[in-house]
Amino acid sequence: MTVQHWHFNIDSDNIARLIFDRAGKSANTFNDEALNELNSLLDEVAKSKAVGLIISSAKKSGFIAGADLEHAFQVTDQKEALHFLQRGQQVFSKLDDLAIPTVAMISGFCLGGGMELALACDYRIASVTSNTKLGLPEILLGIHPGWGGTIRLTKILPFFTAMNLMLTGRLLSAEEAERRHLIDAAVPLSQLEASAQFFIKTKPRQQSLSFFWKSVFQIKFVFASLLRKQLLKRGVKKELYPAPYALVDAVCQAEFNREKAMEREAQSVATLLLTPTSKNLMRVFFLRELLKESGKQSPFEIKHVHVIGAGTMGGAIAAWCAFRGFKVTLQDTQWTMLAKAKENAGKLFEGKKLKGGALQKTRDHFIIDPEGQGCAEADVVIEAVFERLDVKHAVLKEAEKKLKPGAVLATNTSSIPLEELRRVLKHPENLVGIHFFNPVSKMPLVEIIKAIDSSPDVLQKAFSFVHQIDRLPLPVKSSPGFLVNRILMPYLLESMILLEEGYDKTSIDQAALDFGMPVGPIELADRVGLDVCLHVAKNFETEFKIKIPKTLAELVDKKQLGSKIGKGAEFGFYQYQQGKKIHQKLVESLQAPMIQERLIYKMLNTAVECLDEHLVEDANSLDAGMIFGAGFAPCTGGPIQYINTLGPTHCLERLNMIKHHYDPSFVVSAGWAKKALFATDLMK
Amino acid sequence: MRKNVYIIGGARTAFLKSKNKPGGFSASDLAVLAGQTLLSRSPVKPSQLDEVILGCVMPSENETNIARVLARRLDCPQSTPAWTVQRNCASGMQALDSAFTDILLGRSKIVLAGGTEAMSRAPLMLKPALATWLADFSSAKSILQKMKLLLKLRPGIFSPIIALLSGLSDPLLKISMGKTAENVANHFGITRTQMDVFALESHQRYVRAQQEGQINFVNIIDWQGQLYNTDTGVRPDSSLENLASLKPIFEKNFGSVTAGNSSQVTDGAAILLLADEEAIVRNHWQEHILAKIHGFSWVGCDPAEMGLGPAHAVPPLLEAHGLQFSDIDYWEINEAFAAQVLGCVAAWQDDNFCKKELGLERAFGTMPMDRLNVNGGAIALGHPVGASGARIALELAHILKNKNARFGVATLCIGGGQGGAMLIENTKGAL
């Protein structure tokens, strides 16, 4: 047999070595071939006189990233899915059943199927390096572990710890994994090899639960209802996200007999794999990779980022850049703003659980710079001052003068066109928009705003910068509201119109939540700030012929601006205390389906309009923008994917119905007629 | 050929009066905040520094060799050496002297040097008896033995040693610094009123200088978002009546040294950049020159009258540079105690003292009081012990520049019985 993806040898200590090296890929993933090869190699190991087996990776990127997702994404037949799952289960069981001690020697990521392989080993050890991440994130792809992971994990970890890991898909560092007994040892990279040999030679007791806990956890069905309740409380809807519920079912009904338990696990995952939710969540994964890829191309070396303006956005951008390891200088004329920004930065670093030397370094790299001395030293300068043209002009002009050669000058404007901002610059083609979303630490998307004649070099550097701070860059043509706000605004305004028609705000928000949006539109408007909403809406009024609901202007007049300050009592559509919404009982509405349709279709129509105007490259970019910038229901795969699921013709009919019944002035985009716009294929 | 050494920049933090609990910044935090601002304003990059020298009397337990902590936190390359100096109240000035010396010797060309102190964070320590008890307890094998040890415990053993108070006492005479100031007052017959008047002037001179825009410091913000944009010890509303109402704290019944006419317990840092002539010319840093450093003098004296340290240290300094008392345009004498500053002034006017103690032929000179501590001193600002020596040097350099004057002397008394002094010159941009 020729082996393509593995290196196999038995060393002088008689220890067998299996080194995964997936041919033609930078990361190790399992496809049929790699699994089959592992299967025959394990037979060879069993036949040999080896006293132990160490499994490791030849890739710098990490250990094993899991199953080959492109493969899983394209599976459309349940039998085929089941076969792939059962094949993996068989191979890993063979590994589990080897008589000699086996060690998974992990450095870098160890995810999903990779973690399941490690769980099938007798011992797991991992290097304490920043890129070491272990976990079972299958749930984020709408499935759950399917190669024996659900069975093996619950055998070695307390029931709730195991379920928590699988239900959240959370990744652990080596130290955390050791603390939770997911692995046997977290050691410095230089000791990894010695420690692997130690486990083979001394064969210490393997991780497993004590008899007492094993007995307690046999009554799993009792815990199952508890877990389901928790899921509901977290707002996980079974209709939209079936995987968590399927996982609870699979684990809690698991049999004592391994064969039967495996069978149940495989069946469950095979079913999930074919659900639209899973396909769409995988699509989200690929979209993320696509955006990431666009930032990787330019080798722009960044050490220092200078942010001008310590307001909510400027402060948050500065804090995030410091957290991502850059030296940051934050400039503002107002010390109170700087103080607030530093406090918030401190909270971010704490929330991210930075400790010891890393925390100290990050803090020392967050530098208050009222004089703006950092501007001349920085590789990236971001302007995030108040949204007024004259203020921004003054700041940008000054910054351009100080800018060092090769550095990028960017603006975080959300409403002023790039063309107007750059008018005062000596080199207007060098100004790029880098538009973050609030809250910066939670919203992965960053819109890169370009004009027709923007310098390609500067754009490339902007992509690289956004990639380096671990955000997702999306190129968008300069146009009012850019992409995400342009699509969100009609949706927010529609929710206010519904309000004026007499529907309760809780039922309006609930309709959006039921669709899978992370926040209801009315609460979102409060969070953004009603004054900001009004300002943007006015910008759009002439450009896009929209109506501004009276309620909005009235509330702004009354100085009820929403919950953006996050302190004390605040009023918007809802009431807030210390930034938290005061709970209001849900008013059920019989019109919920209509409300939902009107809200969502406003977004869909604008999305098509944007595609038609070529604001972004294609439908995939648009979907990515809305998912990562606005949290558009990920289970739908994005607005355009959702249109494709329903069928554009059907959508158009519904739109015309909405226009006819509710809003005669509503303009249905001409883009609906252009079929080519809707292509959302991801696989070549 | 002798090298010439210049101060080419400096910055200090706001000075924060201790509130009798640990403040928002550690000693290295303060030094980093001053250092970051200094370097951001200066053309000097961290990578250009040949070494970093920092004075600090009581760094916290995780700031061993605090100068190296500072260098690394300022993003100096790993290869930049750094060392910490301690000469009690003159640690900050010692750092400047050490930098000066290394530059003269040709070991370094560009040095970051200064002082820092977080007095509010001085530790509370276990009594040795308690430490011994804990060791015995942890090594006791049987429960019975442990019980016996527990029975031996007495409440008194738990009272902590306050490192700050120990630090402010003479280690051999076992008397507090305040008492040495009382000694100086008695020696020269300095009255309570004289001290209070001097203390009041310290606040007033600071306020006047501030109104004229002569006070320069870096605002600092802690991680709770608290902004410090004033020297918190300064009391613009201070009055003679208020000062007179305070009780003596070191000699309860008969003394005259009060909290009002002594320096305050304070957190702060002052950091300077020193460079030799060649480096300045090569990098075209002429416009950044603040002052030229001519030299230092260090002298020991009676620990029981340590406040007279400056009186002993200055004469040899001026003699070494061929200068008369009257050649000095501006003076900074660190205000550890009003009694001690006035004591030094009195000593220099005293024929007898100057002959007997200083070996001079006659009185050294009469201090023009309008040339002394013109921007206020440690009574108003506070005296973060490790930082003050660097702070007064920087202050003096600014004063000479603003007043377009030439020579200045900065000097301070040192707990344990020493005096330190340095001579600087405003060369008005010339090398």
mmCIF file of C-alpha atoms in Angstrom, chain B residues 197-371:
data_model
loop_
_atom_site.group_PDB
_atom_site.id
_atom_site.type_symbol
_atom_site.label_atom_id
_atom_site.label_comp_id
_atom_site.label_asym_id
_atom_site.label_seq_id
_atom_site.Cartn_x
_atom_site.Cartn_y
_atom_site.Cartn_z
ATOM 1 C CA VAL B 197 5.697 80.562 56.824
ATOM 2 C CA PHE B 198 8.141 78.646 54.666
ATOM 3 C CA ALA B 199 5.639 75.811 54.243
ATOM 4 C CA LEU B 200 2.892 78.217 53.232
ATOM 5 C CA GLU B 201 5.221 79.801 50.691
ATOM 6 C CA SER B 202 5.921 76.403 49.195
ATOM 7 C CA HIS B 203 2.225 76.032 48.342
ATOM 8 C CA GLN B 204 1.949 79.640 47.198
ATOM 9 C CA ARG B 205 5.035 79.502 45.002
ATOM 10 C CA TYR B 206 3.673 76.360 43.373
ATOM 11 C CA VAL B 207 0.299 77.987 42.724
ATOM 12 C CA ARG B 208 1.932 81.110 41.283
ATOM 13 C CA ALA B 209 4.172 79.042 39.001
ATOM 14 C CA GLN B 210 1.184 77.025 37.915
ATOM 15 C CA GLN B 211 -0.743 80.153 37.000
ATOM 16 C CA GLU B 212 2.249 81.241 34.947
ATOM 17 C CA GLY B 213 2.205 77.886 33.175
ATOM 18 C CA GLN B 214 5.555 76.825 34.635
ATOM 19 C CA ILE B 215 4.440 73.535 36.158
ATOM 20 C CA ASN B 216 4.853 70.622 33.783
ATOM 21 C CA PHE B 217 3.742 67.113 34.539
ATOM 22 C CA VAL B 218 2.076 64.197 32.836
ATOM 23 C CA ASN B 219 -1.563 63.486 33.661
ATOM 24 C CA ILE B 220 -2.039 59.836 34.456
ATOM 25 C CA ILE B 221 -5.018 57.490 34.376
ATOM 26 C CA ASP B 222 -5.310 54.209 36.258
ATOM 27 C CA TRP B 223 -7.061 51.097 34.963
ATOM 28 C CA GLN B 224 -10.219 51.970 36.851
ATOM 29 C CA GLY B 225 -10.456 55.033 34.611
ATOM 30 C CA GLN B 226 -9.523 57.447 37.403
ATOM 31 C CA LEU B 227 -7.811 60.514 35.975
ATOM 32 C CA TYR B 228 -5.109 62.298 37.974
ATOM 33 C CA ASN B 229 -4.543 65.719 36.461
ATOM 34 C CA THR B 230 -3.257 67.619 39.493
ATOM 35 C CA ASP B 231 -0.456 67.303 42.000
ATOM 36 C CA THR B 232 -2.857 66.199 44.677
ATOM 37 C CA GLY B 233 -0.802 67.336 47.681
ATOM 38 C CA VAL B 234 -0.898 71.030 46.798
ATOM 39 C CA ARG B 235 -3.305 73.091 48.875
ATOM 40 C CA PRO B 236 -3.961 76.453 47.238
ATOM 41 C CA ASP B 237 -6.184 77.346 50.209
ATOM 42 C CA SER B 238 -3.506 76.707 52.835
ATOM 43 C CA SER B 239 -3.133 79.463 55.424
ATOM 44 C CA LEU B 240 -0.884 80.301 58.347
ATOM 45 C CA GLU B 241 -3.780 79.778 60.764
ATOM 46 C CA ASN B 242 -4.399 76.305 59.417
ATOM 47 C CA LEU B 243 -0.728 75.423 59.598
ATOM 48 C CA ALA B 244 -0.415 76.839 63.087
ATOM 49 C CA SER B 245 -3.290 74.688 64.311
ATOM 50 C CA LEU B 246 -1.505 71.419 63.495
ATOM 51 C CA LYS B 247 0.069 69.415 66.314
ATOM 52 C CA PRO B 248 3.741 68.439 66.215
ATOM 53 C CA ILE B 249 3.963 64.803 65.222
ATOM 54 C CA PHE B 250 7.484 63.727 66.031
ATOM 55 C CA GLU B 251 8.043 65.452 69.397
ATOM 56 C CA LYS B 252 4.490 65.453 70.637
ATOM 57 C CA ASN B 253 4.674 68.110 73.347
ATOM 58 C CA PHE B 254 7.707 70.256 72.768
ATOM 59 C CA GLY B 255 8.437 69.940 69.068
ATOM 60 C CA SER B 256 7.610 72.196 66.148
ATOM 61 C CA VAL B 257 7.780 69.883 63.127
ATOM 62 C CA THR B 258 4.218 69.185 61.927
ATOM 63 C CA ALA B 259 2.669 67.362 59.009
ATOM 64 C CA GLY B 260 2.070 70.808 57.516
ATOM 65 C CA ASN B 261 5.695 71.895 57.457
ATOM 66 C CA SER B 262 7.087 68.532 56.380
ATOM 67 C CA SER B 263 7.089 66.910 52.965
ATOM 68 C CA GLN B 264 4.221 64.545 52.207
ATOM 69 C CA VAL B 265 4.105 60.810 51.651
ATOM 70 C CA THR B 266 3.564 60.668 47.903
ATOM 71 C CA ASP B 267 3.708 58.503 44.777
ATOM 72 C CA GLY B 268 5.447 59.806 41.670
ATOM 73 C CA ALA B 269 8.194 59.390 39.104
ATOM 74 C CA ALA B 270 10.550 61.709 37.246
ATOM 75 C CA ILE B 271 12.555 60.475 34.273
ATOM 76 C CA LEU B 272 15.260 62.310 32.307
ATOM 77 C CA LEU B 273 17.275 61.743 29.174
ATOM 78 C CA LEU B 274 21.010 62.362 29.342
ATOM 79 C CA ALA B 275 23.305 62.370 26.330
ATOM 80 C CA ASP B 276 26.852 63.289 25.487
ATOM 81 C CA GLU B 277 27.822 66.086 23.162
ATOM 82 C CA GLU B 278 28.846 63.820 20.320
ATOM 83 C CA ALA B 279 25.512 61.963 20.256
ATOM 84 C CA ILE B 280 23.652 65.271 20.272
ATOM 85 C CA VAL B 281 25.631 66.653 17.365
ATOM 86 C CA ARG B 282 25.417 63.446 15.374
ATOM 87 C CA ASN B 283 21.616 63.235 15.768
ATOM 88 C CA HIS B 284 20.951 66.986 15.555
ATOM 89 C CA TRP B 285 19.279 67.110 18.929
ATOM 90 C CA GLN B 286 20.627 70.572 19.832
ATOM 91 C CA GLU B 287 17.167 72.096 20.125
ATOM 92 C CA HIS B 288 16.245 69.556 22.786
ATOM 93 C CA ILE B 289 19.024 70.551 25.200
ATOM 94 C CA LEU B 290 17.619 71.570 28.578
ATOM 95 C CA ALA B 291 20.831 71.987 30.560
ATOM 96 C CA LYS B 292 24.430 70.925 30.848
ATOM 97 C CA ILE B 293 25.431 68.853 33.847
ATOM 98 C CA HIS B 294 28.720 69.991 35.400
ATOM 99 C CA GLY B 295 29.004 67.593 38.260
ATOM 100 C CA PHE B 296 27.876 66.120 41.540
ATOM 101 C CA SER B 297 29.082 66.066 45.107
ATOM 102 C CA TRP B 298 28.254 63.595 47.866
ATOM 103 C CA VAL B 299 29.179 64.157 51.514
ATOM 104 C CA GLY B 300 28.449 62.362 54.765
ATOM 105 C CA CYS B 301 27.315 64.168 57.926
ATOM 106 C CA ASP B 302 25.834 63.580 61.389
ATOM 107 C CA PRO B 303 22.867 61.212 60.950
ATOM 108 C CA ALA B 304 21.096 62.945 63.845
ATOM 109 C CA GLU B 305 21.176 66.151 61.786
ATOM 110 C CA MET B 306 20.852 64.546 58.366
ATOM 111 C CA GLY B 307 18.799 67.551 57.228
ATOM 112 C CA LEU B 308 22.011 69.564 57.014
ATOM 113 C CA GLY B 309 23.253 67.295 54.208
ATOM 114 C CA PRO B 310 22.918 70.054 51.573
ATOM 115 C CA ALA B 311 24.909 72.447 53.767
ATOM 116 C CA HIS B 312 27.787 69.982 53.641
ATOM 117 C CA ALA B 313 27.457 68.925 50.023
ATOM 118 C CA VAL B 314 27.282 72.235 48.176
ATOM 119 C CA PRO B 315 30.557 73.997 49.171
ATOM 120 C CA PRO B 316 32.861 71.292 47.756
ATOM 121 C CA LEU B 317 30.736 71.203 44.571
ATOM 122 C CA LEU B 318 31.138 74.917 43.921
ATOM 123 C CA GLU B 319 34.811 74.822 44.830
ATOM 124 C CA ALA B 320 35.440 72.010 42.382
ATOM 125 C CA HIS B 321 33.987 74.107 39.586
ATOM 126 C CA GLY B 322 35.587 77.397 40.690
ATOM 127 C CA LEU B 323 32.277 79.061 41.459
ATOM 128 C CA GLN B 324 31.186 81.411 44.262
ATOM 129 C CA PHE B 325 27.879 81.224 46.140
ATOM 130 C CA SER B 326 26.769 84.342 44.314
ATOM 131 C CA ASP B 327 27.386 82.731 40.905
ATOM 132 C CA ILE B 328 24.391 80.462 41.420
ATOM 133 C CA ASP B 329 21.252 81.954 39.877
ATOM 134 C CA TYR B 330 18.661 79.480 41.149
ATOM 135 C CA TRP B 331 18.572 76.901 43.936
ATOM 136 C CA GLU B 332 16.549 73.781 44.556
ATOM 137 C CA ILE B 333 16.906 72.440 48.087
ATOM 138 C CA ASN B 334 14.588 69.487 48.532
ATOM 139 C CA GLU B 335 12.012 70.288 51.189
ATOM 140 C CA ALA B 336 12.110 67.190 53.339
ATOM 141 C CA PHE B 337 11.282 69.495 56.232
ATOM 142 C CA ALA B 338 10.936 73.283 56.381
ATOM 143 C CA ALA B 339 13.176 73.122 59.453
ATOM 144 C CA GLN B 340 15.950 71.460 57.547
ATOM 145 C CA VAL B 341 15.857 73.773 54.488
ATOM 146 C CA LEU B 342 15.894 76.803 56.760
ATOM 147 C CA GLY B 343 18.646 75.070 58.756
ATOM 148 C CA CYS B 344 20.843 74.794 55.668
ATOM 149 C CA VAL B 345 20.223 78.450 54.782
ATOM 150 C CA ALA B 346 21.101 79.431 58.354
ATOM 151 C CA ALA B 347 24.183 77.204 58.387
ATOM 152 C CA TRP B 348 25.631 78.870 55.296
ATOM 153 C CA GLN B 349 25.258 82.275 56.914
ATOM 154 C CA ASP B 350 26.860 81.105 60.132
ATOM 155 C CA ASP B 351 30.626 81.928 60.340
ATOM 156 C CA ASN B 352 31.101 79.502 63.145
ATOM 157 C CA PHE B 353 29.407 76.543 61.426
ATOM 158 C CA CYS B 354 31.102 77.248 58.114
ATOM 159 C CA LYS B 355 34.545 77.364 59.742
ATOM 160 C CA LYS B 356 34.124 74.416 62.056
ATOM 161 C CA GLU B 357 31.949 72.046 60.059
ATOM 162 C CA LEU B 358 32.639 72.976 56.469
ATOM 163 C CA GLY B 359 36.275 74.014 56.744
ATOM 164 C CA LEU B 360 35.583 77.356 55.062
ATOM 165 C CA GLU B 361 37.264 80.603 56.034
ATOM 166 C CA ARG B 362 34.029 82.478 56.583
ATOM 167 C CA ALA B 363 30.259 82.175 56.076
ATOM 168 C CA PHE B 364 29.473 80.478 52.753
ATOM 169 C CA GLY B 365 26.759 82.886 51.609
ATOM 170 C CA THR B 366 23.371 84.406 52.189
ATOM 171 C CA MET B 367 20.523 82.750 50.325
ATOM 172 C CA PRO B 368 18.387 85.119 48.276
ATOM 173 C CA MET B 369 15.070 83.506 49.227
ATOM 174 C CA ASP B 370 13.417 84.545 45.972
ATOM 175 C CA ARG B 371 15.887 82.297 44.155
#
